[in-house]
């Protein structure tokens, strides 16, 4: 059974992996805010435990066993976030740090009961898919708002990252999952967008914001 630190590495390897399922030592170092020698030492340990594949000077990848562990950690994290929002009244900007702690609880039955109590949700409060108890993730098809055109009508279904500051920004603009938006104009200079949605006749979003909002066409 991996430790909390080892679980953090496995989850980060899973979420950082490119299309080939690979992550560099430097990417992992930046994500976890630890030195590269520290990462290298942990990766050797995880390799010994059978969770990763790694050769010196080459990218890291998870073994099948490592992927299974990582997905279960992700499941616990996202279920916890959903429980905190749906059942305890937390705001979506308040739950990440709490879930970071609770995801390390080693009790499968706890999270199975949580899942049942929530009605087996498919997504977390930020629109990210929740793996089922078999480790299957049903991906959600979405596009970035920044890729949309003038006149298009879309619905916000997820966000690309869930930093507290970004979520507080969305709160201040009264933007939630399910909000329907209409693109009024796009600025040629910086690609900022002017959009219309319920209660807001005209809001301007920067390109950074538009790239972080994941939508589907209506």
N, CA and C of each residue as an Amber inpcrd file, in Angstrom:
protein
   654
   0.8470000  -1.1940000   0.0000000   0.0000000   0.0000000   0.0000000
   0.8860000   1.2490000   0.0000000   0.7980000   2.1040000  -1.0330000
   1.6690000   3.2810000  -1.1120000   1.3800000   4.3050000  -0.0190000
   2.4170000   5.0440000   0.3620000   2.2620000   6.1230000   1.3410000
   1.5890000   7.3230000   0.6870000   1.2250000   8.3260000   1.4940000
   0.5900000   9.5280000   0.9570000   1.5100000  10.2270000  -0.0370000
   2.8060000  10.2950000   0.2610000   3.7570000  10.9350000  -0.6570000
   3.8490000  10.1570000  -1.9580000   3.9080000   8.8440000  -1.8590000
   3.9710000   8.0140000  -3.0610000   2.6960000   8.1770000  -3.8860000
   1.5550000   8.2790000  -3.2250000   0.2890000   8.4880000  -3.9390000
   0.2900000   9.8260000  -4.6760000   0.8560000  10.8580000  -4.0620000
   0.9300000  12.1620000  -4.7310000   1.7480000  12.0650000  -6.0100000
   2.8240000  11.2990000  -5.9730000   3.6450000  11.1000000  -7.1720000
   2.8590000  10.3560000  -8.2420000   2.1710000   9.3090000  -7.8530000
   1.4160000   8.5130000  -8.8240000   0.3200000   9.3410000  -9.4820000
  -0.4050000  10.1210000  -8.6810000  -1.4720000  10.9610000  -9.2380000
  -0.8950000  12.0070000 -10.1940000   0.2200000  12.6120000  -9.8100000
   0.8420000  13.6190000 -10.6610000   1.3460000  13.0050000 -11.9620000
   1.9220000  11.8140000 -11.8820000   2.3730000  11.1330000 -13.1020000
   1.2000000  10.8580000 -14.0380000   0.0740000  10.4840000 -13.4650000
  -1.1050000  10.1830000 -14.2790000  -1.6440000  11.4370000 -14.9590000
  -1.7560000  12.5220000 -14.2100000  -2.3700000  13.7420000 -14.7540000
  -1.4210000  14.5060000 -15.6910000  -0.1110000  14.3190000 -15.5090000
   0.8600000  15.0160000 -16.3560000   1.1840000  14.2710000 -17.6490000
   0.8860000  12.9860000 -17.7030000   1.3200000  12.1410000 -18.8150000
   0.8840000  12.6820000 -20.1730000   1.7930000  12.6370000 -21.1370000
   1.4780000  13.0620000 -22.5010000   0.7580000  11.9330000 -23.2400000
   0.5850000  12.0820000 -24.5400000  -0.1570000  11.0800000 -25.3160000
   0.5120000   9.7110000 -25.2860000   1.8130000   9.7060000 -25.0700000
   2.5450000   8.4400000 -24.9890000   2.6060000   7.9050000 -23.5560000
   1.9380000   8.6210000 -22.6260000   1.9280000   8.1810000 -21.2420000
   3.2190000   8.4690000 -20.5030000   3.9970000   9.4460000 -20.9860000
   5.3160000   9.7160000 -20.4220000   5.3840000  11.0830000 -19.7280000
   6.2330000  11.1620000 -18.7130000   6.4680000  12.3960000 -17.9620000
   7.9610000  12.5160000 -17.6930000   8.4930000  13.7230000 -17.8080000
   9.9150000  13.9240000 -17.5310000  10.1320000  14.1980000 -16.0430000
  11.3600000  13.9860000 -15.6110000  11.7270000  14.2770000 -14.2230000
  11.4780000  15.7530000 -13.9040000  11.8310000  16.6340000 -14.8460000
  11.6790000  18.0800000 -14.6080000  10.2150000  18.4790000 -14.4870000
   9.3350000  17.8760000 -15.3040000   7.8980000  18.1650000 -15.2060000
   7.3590000  17.7690000 -13.8400000   7.7660000  16.6130000 -13.3620000
   7.3130000  16.1220000 -12.0660000   7.8670000  16.9950000 -10.9390000
   9.1140000  17.4290000 -11.0860000   9.7380000  18.3160000 -10.1030000
   8.9750000  19.6270000  -9.9940000   8.6060000  20.1920000 -11.1510000
   7.8640000  21.4640000 -11.1560000   6.4650000  21.2970000 -10.5650000
   5.7910000  20.2180000 -10.8790000   4.4370000  20.0040000 -10.3820000
   4.4170000  19.8390000  -8.8610000   5.3820000  19.0860000  -8.3400000
   5.3800000  18.7690000  -6.9080000   6.2100000  19.7430000  -6.0690000
   6.8940000  20.6680000  -6.7510000   7.7010000  21.6860000  -6.0620000
   8.7770000  21.0460000  -5.1770000   9.4320000  20.0540000  -5.7310000
  10.5600000  19.4160000  -5.0430000  11.7390000  19.3410000  -6.0120000
  12.9340000  19.1240000  -5.4700000  14.1360000  19.1030000  -6.3060000
  14.1690000  17.8710000  -7.2050000  14.9010000  17.9720000  -8.3010000
  15.0150000  16.8410000  -9.2240000  15.6970000  15.6300000  -8.5790000
  16.7340000  15.8260000  -7.7450000  17.3100000  14.6580000  -7.0580000
  16.2950000  13.9470000  -6.1560000  15.4160000  14.7320000  -5.4970000
  14.3840000  14.1390000  -4.6490000  13.4040000  13.3240000  -5.4950000
  13.0100000  13.8850000  -6.6470000  12.1140000  13.1650000  -7.5660000
  12.7810000  11.8880000  -8.0490000  14.0390000  11.9950000  -8.4160000
  14.7680000  10.8380000  -8.9430000  14.8110000   9.7000000  -7.9160000
  15.0220000  10.0750000  -6.6660000  15.0780000   9.0850000  -5.5920000
  13.7280000   8.3890000  -5.4160000  12.6450000   9.1770000  -5.4430000
  11.3160000   8.5960000  -5.2830000  10.9380000   7.7080000  -6.4700000
  11.3020000   8.1170000  -7.6650000  10.9750000   7.3270000  -8.8560000
  11.6550000   5.9640000  -8.7940000  12.8790000   5.9460000  -8.3090000
  13.5840000   4.6610000  -8.1480000  12.8330000   3.7640000  -7.1650000
  12.3090000   4.3830000  -6.1030000  11.5420000   3.6210000  -5.1170000
  10.2510000   3.0860000  -5.7330000   9.5500000   3.9510000  -6.4940000
   8.3020000   3.5330000  -7.1310000   8.5350000   2.4490000  -8.1780000
   9.6890000   2.5220000  -8.8270000  10.0410000   1.4710000  -9.7920000
  10.2200000   0.1480000  -9.0600000  10.8800000   0.1910000  -7.9060000
  11.0770000  -1.0120000  -7.1120000   9.7770000  -1.6140000  -6.6270000
   8.7650000  -0.7540000  -6.4310000   7.4500000  -1.2190000  -5.9890000
   6.5720000  -1.6870000  -7.1560000   7.0830000  -1.5140000  -8.3740000
   6.3480000  -1.9610000  -9.5530000   5.3150000  -0.9930000 -10.0750000
   5.4200000   0.2860000  -9.6580000   4.4330000   1.2820000 -10.0750000
   4.8470000   2.0760000 -11.3180000   6.1470000   2.1650000 -11.6000000
   6.5920000   2.9480000 -12.7420000   7.6580000   2.2070000 -13.5520000
   7.7770000   2.6440000 -14.8050000   8.8720000   2.2000000 -15.6770000
   9.8270000   3.3850000 -15.8290000  11.0930000   3.1530000 -15.6150000
  12.0390000   4.2680000 -15.6930000  13.4520000   3.7710000 -15.9690000
  14.1020000   4.4590000 -16.9150000  15.5190000   4.2570000 -17.1940000
  16.1910000   5.6180000 -17.1670000  17.4210000   5.6610000 -16.7090000
  18.1540000   6.9120000 -16.5610000  18.1490000   7.7130000 -17.8590000
  17.8550000   9.0180000 -17.7240000  17.8200000   9.9760000 -18.8410000
  16.6230000   9.7730000 -19.7790000  15.6840000   8.9330000 -19.3920000
  14.4940000   8.7120000 -20.2130000  13.2430000   9.0960000 -19.4320000
  12.1280000   9.3720000 -20.1190000  10.8840000   9.7450000 -19.4240000
  10.3580000   8.6140000 -18.5520000   9.5010000   8.9920000 -17.6320000
   8.8710000   8.0400000 -16.7110000   7.4850000   7.6810000 -17.2440000
   7.0610000   6.4600000 -17.0290000   5.6770000   6.0830000 -17.3440000
   5.1760000   5.1390000 -16.2620000   3.8710000   5.1290000 -16.0860000
   3.2550000   4.2530000 -15.0880000   3.0850000   2.8380000 -15.6350000
   3.2740000   1.8560000 -14.7890000   2.9160000   0.4920000 -15.1430000
   1.3980000   0.3670000 -15.0310000   0.8550000  -0.7510000 -15.4510000
  -0.5910000  -0.9630000 -15.3180000  -1.0120000  -0.8990000 -13.8500000
  -0.1750000  -1.4480000 -12.9840000  -0.4760000  -1.3970000 -11.5520000
  -0.4170000   0.0400000 -11.0470000   0.5460000   0.8060000 -11.5590000
   0.6660000   2.2120000 -11.1780000  -0.5280000   3.0260000 -11.6320000
  -1.0100000   2.7500000 -12.8520000  -2.1840000   3.4530000 -13.3710000
  -3.4100000   3.1440000 -12.5270000  -3.5490000   1.8820000 -12.1360000
  -4.6910000   1.4810000 -11.3180000  -4.7050000   2.2290000  -9.9900000
  -3.5360000   2.3290000  -9.3590000  -3.4290000   3.0650000  -8.1010000
  -3.7540000   4.5420000  -8.3040000  -3.2000000   5.1290000  -9.3670000
  -3.3850000   6.5590000  -9.6360000  -4.8480000   6.8990000  -9.8860000
  -5.5220000   6.0650000 -10.6550000  -6.9360000   6.3140000 -10.9750000
  -7.7970000   6.2230000  -9.7210000  -7.4820000   5.2930000  -8.8230000
  -8.2630000   5.1720000  -7.5930000  -8.0570000   6.3980000  -6.7000000
  -6.8350000   6.9290000  -6.6690000  -6.5660000   8.1500000  -5.9020000
  -7.3690000   9.3100000  -6.4860000  -7.3710000   9.4000000  -7.8080000
  -8.1290000  10.4460000  -8.4930000  -9.6250000  10.3080000  -8.2010000
 -10.0990000   9.0810000  -8.1810000 -11.5170000   8.8170000  -7.8690000
 -11.8460000   9.3250000  -6.4690000 -11.0140000   9.0150000  -5.4950000
 -11.2570000   9.4430000  -4.1160000 -11.2540000  10.9690000  -4.0130000
 -10.3210000  11.5970000  -4.7230000 -10.2230000  13.0580000  -4.6800000
 -11.4860000  13.7080000  -5.2470000 -11.9090000  13.2660000  -6.4040000
 -13.0460000  13.9050000  -7.0780000 -14.3690000  13.5830000  -6.3930000
 -14.4990000  12.3820000  -5.8630000 -15.7020000  12.0640000  -5.0860000
 -15.7740000  12.9370000  -3.8400000 -14.6380000  13.1180000  -3.1860000
 -14.6070000  13.9560000  -1.9900000 -15.0200000  15.3830000  -2.3140000
 -14.4930000  15.9370000  -3.4080000 -14.8660000  17.2960000  -3.8040000
 -16.3720000  17.3820000  -4.0460000 -16.9260000  16.3850000  -4.7170000
 -18.3570000  16.4000000  -5.0130000 -19.1740000  16.2970000  -3.7350000
 -18.7250000  15.4670000  -2.8010000 -19.4220000  15.3090000  -1.5260000
 -19.4030000  16.6130000  -0.7330000 -18.2600000  17.2690000  -0.6990000
 -18.1350000  18.5180000   0.0510000 -19.0420000  19.6130000  -0.5070000
 -19.1710000  19.6550000  -1.8300000 -20.0210000  20.6740000  -2.4600000
 -21.4930000  20.3000000  -2.3520000 -21.8160000  19.0560000  -2.7050000
 -23.2260000  18.6450000  -2.7940000 -23.8830000  18.4050000  -1.4430000
 -23.1410000  17.8500000  -0.5060000 -23.7310000  17.4410000   0.7660000
 -23.3490000  18.3190000   1.9520000 -22.2660000  19.0890000   1.8260000
 -21.8040000  19.8720000   2.9710000 -21.8290000  21.3790000   2.7250000
 -22.1910000  21.7780000   1.5010000 -22.3760000  23.1900000   1.2250000
 -21.1120000  24.0010000   0.9970000 -20.0020000  23.3360000   0.7390000
 -18.7750000  24.0730000   0.4210000 -18.8720000  24.6720000  -0.9810000
 -18.1620000  25.7760000  -1.2040000 -18.0460000  26.3330000  -2.5420000
 -17.0210000  25.5480000  -3.3490000 -17.1580000  25.5520000  -4.6690000
 -16.2240000  24.7830000  -5.4960000 -14.7940000  25.2960000  -5.3890000
 -14.6290000  26.5180000  -4.8690000 -13.2910000  27.0730000  -4.6900000
 -12.6610000  26.6620000  -3.3580000 -13.4080000  25.9490000  -2.5150000
 -12.9510000  25.6200000  -1.1640000 -12.5310000  24.1670000  -0.9710000
 -12.7560000  23.3260000  -1.9630000 -12.6890000  21.8840000  -1.6910000
 -11.3820000  21.1870000  -2.0510000 -10.5590000  21.8040000  -2.8890000
  -9.3700000  21.0950000  -3.3940000  -8.4180000  20.6920000  -2.2770000
  -8.0760000  21.6320000  -1.4120000  -7.1010000  21.3400000  -0.3600000
  -7.6220000  20.2730000   0.6040000  -8.9200000  20.3050000   0.9020000
  -9.4980000  19.2910000   1.7980000  -9.4300000  17.9180000   1.1260000
  -9.7820000  17.8740000  -0.1630000  -9.7500000  16.6080000  -0.9010000
  -8.3290000  16.0640000  -1.0150000  -7.3420000  16.9610000  -1.0770000
  -5.9420000  16.5360000  -1.1300000  -5.5790000  15.7260000   0.1080000
  -6.1830000  16.0510000   1.2380000  -5.9260000  15.3240000   2.4740000
  -6.7350000  14.0250000   2.5380000  -8.0200000  14.1070000   2.2120000
  -8.9060000  12.9560000   2.3690000  -8.6800000  11.8710000   1.3220000
  -8.0520000  12.2110000   0.2010000  -7.8180000  11.2080000  -0.8510000
  -6.8700000  10.0980000  -0.3910000  -6.1620000  10.3200000   0.6970000
  -5.1970000   9.3210000   1.1730000  -5.7900000   8.3520000   2.1970000
  -7.0690000   8.5200000   2.5130000  -7.7350000   7.5800000   3.4240000
  -7.8430000   6.2170000   2.7410000  -7.3600000   5.1740000   3.4230000
  -7.3610000   3.8360000   2.8330000  -8.5990000   3.0690000   3.2790000
  -9.7480000   3.4380000   2.6980000 -11.0050000   2.7600000   3.0250000
 -11.8840000   2.7440000   1.7800000 -11.8320000   1.6440000   1.0540000
 -12.6180000   1.5510000  -0.1780000 -14.1060000   1.6680000   0.1060000
 -14.5640000   1.0640000   1.2130000 -16.0000000   1.0800000   1.5120000
 -16.4970000   2.5010000   1.7850000 -15.6470000   3.3410000   2.3770000
 -16.0470000   4.7310000   2.6340000 -16.3990000   5.4370000   1.3380000
 -15.5350000   5.2850000   0.3280000 -15.7650000   5.9890000  -0.9350000
 -16.8640000   5.3380000  -1.7610000 -17.0790000   4.0230000  -1.5760000
 -18.2060000   3.3760000  -2.2450000 -19.5260000   3.9190000  -1.6940000
 -19.5900000   4.0800000  -0.3740000 -20.8100000   4.6240000   0.2430000
 -21.0010000   6.0950000  -0.1370000 -19.8990000   6.8310000  -0.2290000
 -19.9710000   8.2280000  -0.6470000 -20.5180000   8.3190000  -2.0690000
 -20.0250000   7.4490000  -2.9370000 -20.4670000   7.4110000  -4.3240000
 -21.9700000   7.1280000  -4.3970000 -22.4220000   6.1460000  -3.6250000
 -23.8430000   5.7810000  -3.6220000 -24.7080000   6.9170000  -3.0900000
 -24.2570000   7.5510000  -2.0090000 -25.0090000   8.6530000  -1.4070000
 -25.1550000   9.8210000  -2.3880000 -24.1510000  10.0100000  -3.2340000
 -24.1750000  11.0980000  -4.2200000 -24.9760000  10.7320000  -5.4680000
 -25.3770000   9.4540000  -5.5840000 -26.1090000   9.0310000  -6.7750000
 -25.2070000   8.6860000  -7.9340000 -23.9700000   8.2400000  -7.6410000
 -23.0040000   7.8190000  -8.6420000 -22.7360000   8.9090000  -9.6920000
 -22.2340000  10.0620000  -9.2470000 -21.9760000  11.1750000 -10.1720000
 -20.8970000  10.8400000 -11.1990000 -21.0300000  11.4150000 -12.3780000
 -20.0670000  11.1810000 -13.4620000 -18.9590000  12.2310000 -13.4800000
 -19.2530000  13.4150000 -12.9170000 -18.2650000  14.4930000 -12.9190000
 -18.1580000  15.1090000 -11.5290000 -17.0370000  15.7730000 -11.2760000
 -16.8590000  16.4750000 -10.0010000 -17.3520000  17.9100000 -10.1320000
 -17.2560000  18.7410000  -9.0940000 -17.8050000  20.1090000  -9.1730000
 -17.1620000  20.9910000 -10.2380000 -15.9910000  20.5760000 -10.7300000
 -15.2950000  21.3840000 -11.7380000 -15.4510000  20.8160000 -13.1520000
 -16.2860000  19.7750000 -13.2640000 -16.5540000  19.2010000 -14.5740000
 -15.6040000  18.0960000 -14.9820000 -14.6830000  17.6990000 -14.0990000
 -13.7420000  16.6210000 -14.4200000 -14.4150000  15.2700000 -14.1930000
 -14.1790000  14.2920000 -15.0760000 -14.8380000  12.9920000 -14.9260000
 -14.3630000  12.2330000 -13.6860000 -15.2810000  11.5640000 -13.0110000
 -14.9620000  10.7550000 -11.8410000 -14.8320000   9.2970000 -12.2870000
 -13.6780000   8.6740000 -12.0810000 -13.5440000   7.2460000 -12.4320000
 -14.5450000   6.4070000 -11.6500000 -15.0970000   5.3710000 -12.2840000
 -16.0200000   4.5030000 -11.5530000 -15.2300000   3.5170000 -10.7000000
 -15.9320000   2.6350000  -9.9950000 -15.2330000   1.7370000  -9.0770000
 -14.4330000   0.6520000  -9.7850000 -14.5230000   0.6010000 -11.1110000
 -13.6750000  -0.2980000 -11.9050000 -12.4960000   0.4400000 -12.5340000
 -12.3910000   1.7340000 -12.2130000 -11.2880000   2.5230000 -12.7460000
 -11.5220000   3.0420000 -14.1480000 -12.7550000   2.9500000 -14.6290000
 -13.0800000   3.4170000 -15.9810000 -13.4490000   4.8900000 -15.9300000
 -12.8250000   5.6760000 -16.8120000 -13.1030000   7.1090000 -16.8840000
 -13.8190000   7.4020000 -18.1960000 -15.0330000   7.9140000 -18.0940000
 -15.7730000   8.3190000 -19.2920000 -15.4040000   9.7580000 -19.6310000
 -14.5880000   9.9150000 -20.6570000 -14.1140000  11.2500000 -21.0170000
 -15.2570000  12.1150000 -21.5290000 -15.1390000  13.4010000 -21.2710000
 -16.1430000  14.3700000 -21.6960000 -15.6010000  15.1410000 -22.8920000
 -16.3800000  15.2010000 -23.9760000 -15.9480000  15.9360000 -25.1560000
 -16.2440000  17.4200000 -24.9770000 -15.2130000  18.2300000 -25.0750000
 -15.3830000  19.6740000 -24.8990000 -14.3840000  20.4180000 -25.7720000
 -14.6180000  21.7140000 -25.9160000 -13.6710000  22.5790000 -26.6190000
 -13.4140000  23.8030000 -25.7400000 -12.2940000  24.4570000 -25.9640000
 -12.0030000  25.6810000 -25.2260000 -12.8620000  26.8120000 -25.7840000
 -13.3230000  27.6700000 -24.9010000 -14.0910000  28.8230000 -25.3500000
 -13.2790000  29.6490000 -26.3480000 -11.9730000  29.6810000 -26.1700000
 -11.0960000  30.4560000 -27.0540000 -11.1140000  29.9510000 -28.4950000
 -11.5950000  28.7310000 -28.7110000 -11.6500000  28.1730000 -30.0700000
 -12.9910000  28.4290000 -30.7590000 -13.8910000  29.1040000 -30.0630000
 -15.2180000  29.3600000 -30.6270000 -15.2320000  30.6470000 -31.4590000
 -16.3180000  30.8260000 -32.1960000 -16.4390000  31.9490000 -33.1260000
 -17.5730000  32.8850000 -32.7030000 -17.5360000  34.0870000 -33.2540000
 -18.5710000  35.0840000 -32.9910000 -19.9410000  34.5230000 -33.3830000
 -20.9180000  34.7220000 -32.5230000 -22.2780000  34.2800000 -32.7940000
 -22.6030000  32.8920000 -32.2760000 -21.5940000  32.1310000 -31.9170000
 -21.8510000  30.7820000 -31.4270000 -22.4210000  30.8170000 -30.0000000
 -23.2750000  29.8530000 -29.7020000 -23.8480000  29.7030000 -28.3720000
 -23.3380000  28.3930000 -27.7900000 -22.8260000  28.4810000 -26.5770000
 -22.1950000  27.3230000 -25.9510000 -22.6220000  27.2130000 -24.4850000
 -22.3100000  26.0660000 -23.8830000 -22.5850000  25.8580000 -22.4550000
 -21.2950000  25.4800000 -21.7550000 -21.0450000  26.0930000 -20.6070000
 -19.8600000  25.7850000 -19.8210000 -20.0430000  24.4250000 -19.1420000
 -19.1310000  23.4740000 -19.4280000 -19.2800000  22.1270000 -18.8620000
 -18.0950000  21.7100000 -17.9910000 -16.9990000  22.4510000 -18.0420000
 -15.8370000  22.1070000 -17.2130000 -14.8500000  23.2580000 -17.2490000
 -13.8770000  23.2000000 -16.3450000 -12.8070000  24.1850000 -16.3640000
 -11.4740000  23.4510000 -16.4400000 -10.5060000  24.0830000 -17.1090000
  -9.2280000  23.4270000 -17.3840000  -8.3640000  23.3010000 -16.1390000
  -8.5080000  24.1930000 -15.1970000  -7.7800000  24.0840000 -13.9310000
  -8.6410000  24.6860000 -12.8320000  -8.3790000  24.2480000 -11.6060000
  -9.2750000  24.6420000 -10.5120000  -8.5310000  25.3570000  -9.3890000
  -7.6710000  26.2900000  -9.7540000  -6.9870000  27.0700000  -8.7220000
  -8.0150000  27.9210000  -7.9730000  -7.7460000  28.1700000  -6.7060000
  -8.6820000  28.9440000  -5.8820000  -8.9240000  30.3250000  -6.4640000
  -7.8730000  30.9950000  -6.9070000  -8.0140000  32.3490000  -7.4520000
  -8.8950000  32.3570000  -8.6990000  -8.7210000  31.3600000  -9.5620000
  -9.5190000  31.3030000 -10.7870000 -10.9850000  31.0430000 -10.4550000
 -11.2330000  30.1420000  -9.5260000 -12.6140000  29.8410000  -9.1450000
 -13.2880000  31.0390000  -8.4840000 -12.5350000  31.7780000  -7.6900000
 -13.0840000  32.9960000  -7.0920000 -13.4000000  34.0260000  -8.1720000
 -12.5580000  34.0830000  -9.1960000 -12.8130000  34.9870000 -10.3300000
 -14.1250000  34.6020000 -11.0160000 -14.3140000  33.3020000 -11.2610000
 -15.5590000  32.8540000 -11.8980000 -16.7640000  33.1540000 -11.0210000
 -16.6030000  32.9950000  -9.7120000 -17.6950000  33.3510000  -8.7910000
 -18.0690000  34.8220000  -8.9290000 -17.0480000  35.6710000  -9.0280000
 -17.3010000  37.1140000  -9.1220000 -18.0170000  37.4790000 -10.4130000
 -17.8850000  36.6260000 -11.4320000 -18.5650000  36.8480000 -12.7130000
 -19.8500000  36.0310000 -12.8190000 -20.2100000  35.3500000 -11.7350000
 -21.4190000  34.5090000 -11.6950000 -21.4220000  33.4630000 -12.8030000
 -20.2740000  32.8540000 -12.9920000 -20.1280000  31.7890000 -13.9880000
 -20.0680000  30.4440000 -13.2840000 -20.9540000  29.5210000 -13.6750000
 -21.0140000  28.1850000 -13.0920000 -21.1260000  27.1520000 -14.2070000
 -20.8880000  25.8910000 -13.8520000 -21.1300000  24.8330000 -14.8280000
 -22.5960000  24.8800000 -15.2400000 -22.8430000  24.7640000 -16.5280000
 -24.2020000  24.8350000 -17.0500000 -24.5840000  26.2040000 -17.5720000
 -23.7670000  27.2260000 -17.2880000 -24.0560000  28.5720000 -17.7900000
 -23.9780000  28.5820000 -19.3160000 -24.9900000  29.1470000 -19.9440000
 -25.0190000  29.2600000 -21.4090000 -24.4970000  30.6310000 -21.8220000
 -23.5840000  30.6290000 -22.7870000 -22.9350000  31.8640000 -23.2220000
 -23.1050000  32.0770000 -24.7170000 -23.1930000  33.3330000 -25.1120000
 -23.2160000  33.7050000 -26.5310000 -22.0440000  34.6370000 -26.7980000
 -21.2620000  34.3220000 -27.8150000 -20.0770000  35.1180000 -28.1400000
 -20.4810000  36.3030000 -29.0100000 -20.2620000  37.4990000 -28.4920000
 -20.6770000  38.7180000 -29.1920000 -19.5740000  39.2300000 -30.1060000
 -18.3390000  39.2600000 -29.5860000 -17.2310000  39.7590000 -30.4060000
 -15.9110000  39.1890000 -29.8890000 -14.8960000  39.2430000 -30.7550000
 -13.5520000  38.7870000 -30.4030000 -12.5650000  39.8880000 -30.7920000
 -11.7450000  40.3260000 -29.8690000 -10.7780000  41.3880000 -30.1080000
  -9.5940000  40.8620000 -30.9110000  -9.3100000  41.4870000 -32.0490000
  -8.2040000  41.0530000 -32.9030000  -6.8480000  41.1630000 -32.2040000
  -6.6850000  42.1980000 -31.3940000  -5.3820000  42.4690000 -30.7850000
  -4.9470000  41.3870000 -29.8050000  -5.8170000  41.0130000 -28.8700000
  -5.4060000  40.0740000 -27.8240000  -6.3230000  38.8500000 -27.6980000
  -7.2530000  38.7020000 -28.6350000  -8.1790000  37.5520000 -28.6620000
  -9.1090000  37.4800000 -27.4500000  -9.2360000  38.5840000 -26.7180000
 -10.2240000  38.6120000 -25.6370000 -11.6220000  38.5390000 -26.2490000
 -12.5650000  38.0180000 -25.4810000 -13.9200000  37.8130000 -25.9910000
 -14.9370000  38.5920000 -25.1830000 -15.9090000  39.1480000 -25.8910000
 -17.0750000  39.7330000 -25.2340000 -18.2080000  38.7380000 -25.3670000
 -18.7810000  38.3640000 -24.2210000 -19.8370000  37.3460000 -24.2260000
 -21.0640000  37.8430000 -23.4760000 -22.1810000  37.2000000 -23.7460000
 -23.4470000  37.5000000 -23.0840000 -23.9560000  36.2200000 -22.4330000
 -24.4530000  36.3370000 -21.2080000 -25.0870000  35.2070000 -20.5400000
 -26.0690000  35.7330000 -19.5150000 -26.8350000  34.8690000 -18.9100000
 -27.9340000  35.2660000 -18.0360000 -27.4870000  36.2610000 -16.9790000
 -28.1490000  37.4190000 -16.9820000 -27.8420000  38.4580000 -16.0110000
 -26.6660000  39.3260000 -16.3820000 -26.0100000  39.0250000 -17.5050000
 -24.8340000  39.7780000 -17.9450000 -24.9470000  40.0530000 -19.4440000
 -25.2820000  41.2800000 -19.7780000 -25.4720000  41.6390000 -21.1840000
 -24.1590000  41.7020000 -21.9270000 -23.0720000  41.9840000 -21.2070000
 -21.7720000  42.1130000 -21.8680000 -20.6490000  41.9580000 -20.8480000
 -19.8620000  40.8820000 -20.9860000 -18.6900000  40.6470000 -20.1400000
 -17.4920000  40.3700000 -21.0380000 -16.3480000  40.9430000 -20.7030000
 -15.1360000  40.7140000 -21.4830000 -14.2340000  39.7470000 -20.7340000
 -13.8310000  38.6550000 -21.4130000 -12.9310000  37.6610000 -20.8250000
 -11.6120000  37.6630000 -21.5800000 -10.5150000  37.6440000 -20.8370000
  -9.1950000  37.6120000 -21.4530000  -8.9650000  36.2700000 -22.1520000
  -7.9320000  36.2120000 -22.9750000  -7.6150000  34.9640000 -23.6700000
  -7.2680000  33.8600000 -22.6700000  -6.5910000  34.2130000 -21.5840000
  -6.2400000  33.2270000 -20.5580000  -7.5030000  32.5900000 -19.9820000
  -8.4910000  33.4180000 -19.6740000  -9.7570000  32.9040000 -19.1390000
 -10.4510000  32.0390000 -20.1760000 -10.5060000  32.5030000 -21.4130000
 -11.2040000  31.7620000 -22.4760000 -10.5810000  30.3940000 -22.7320000
  -9.2750000  30.2950000 -22.5740000  -8.6040000  29.0030000 -22.7590000
  -8.8720000  28.0670000 -21.6040000  -9.3100000  28.6050000 -20.4810000
  -9.5430000  27.7770000 -19.2850000 -10.9910000  27.3470000 -19.1340000
 -11.8760000  27.8920000 -19.9770000 -13.2940000  27.5250000 -19.9250000
 -13.5760000  26.4820000 -21.0020000 -14.0520000  25.3070000 -20.5860000
 -14.3300000  24.2150000 -21.5120000 -15.8400000  24.1540000 -21.7490000
 -16.2270000  24.1650000 -23.0050000 -17.6360000  24.3000000 -23.3570000
 -18.0630000  23.2610000 -24.3810000 -19.3850000  23.1880000 -24.5980000
 -19.9500000  22.4000000 -25.6790000 -20.9610000  23.2710000 -26.4150000
 -21.1350000  23.0210000 -27.6950000 -22.0750000  23.8110000 -28.4910000
 -23.5080000  23.4630000 -28.1380000 -24.3660000  24.4660000 -28.1790000
 -25.7950000  24.2600000 -27.9300000 -26.4820000  23.8980000 -29.2410000
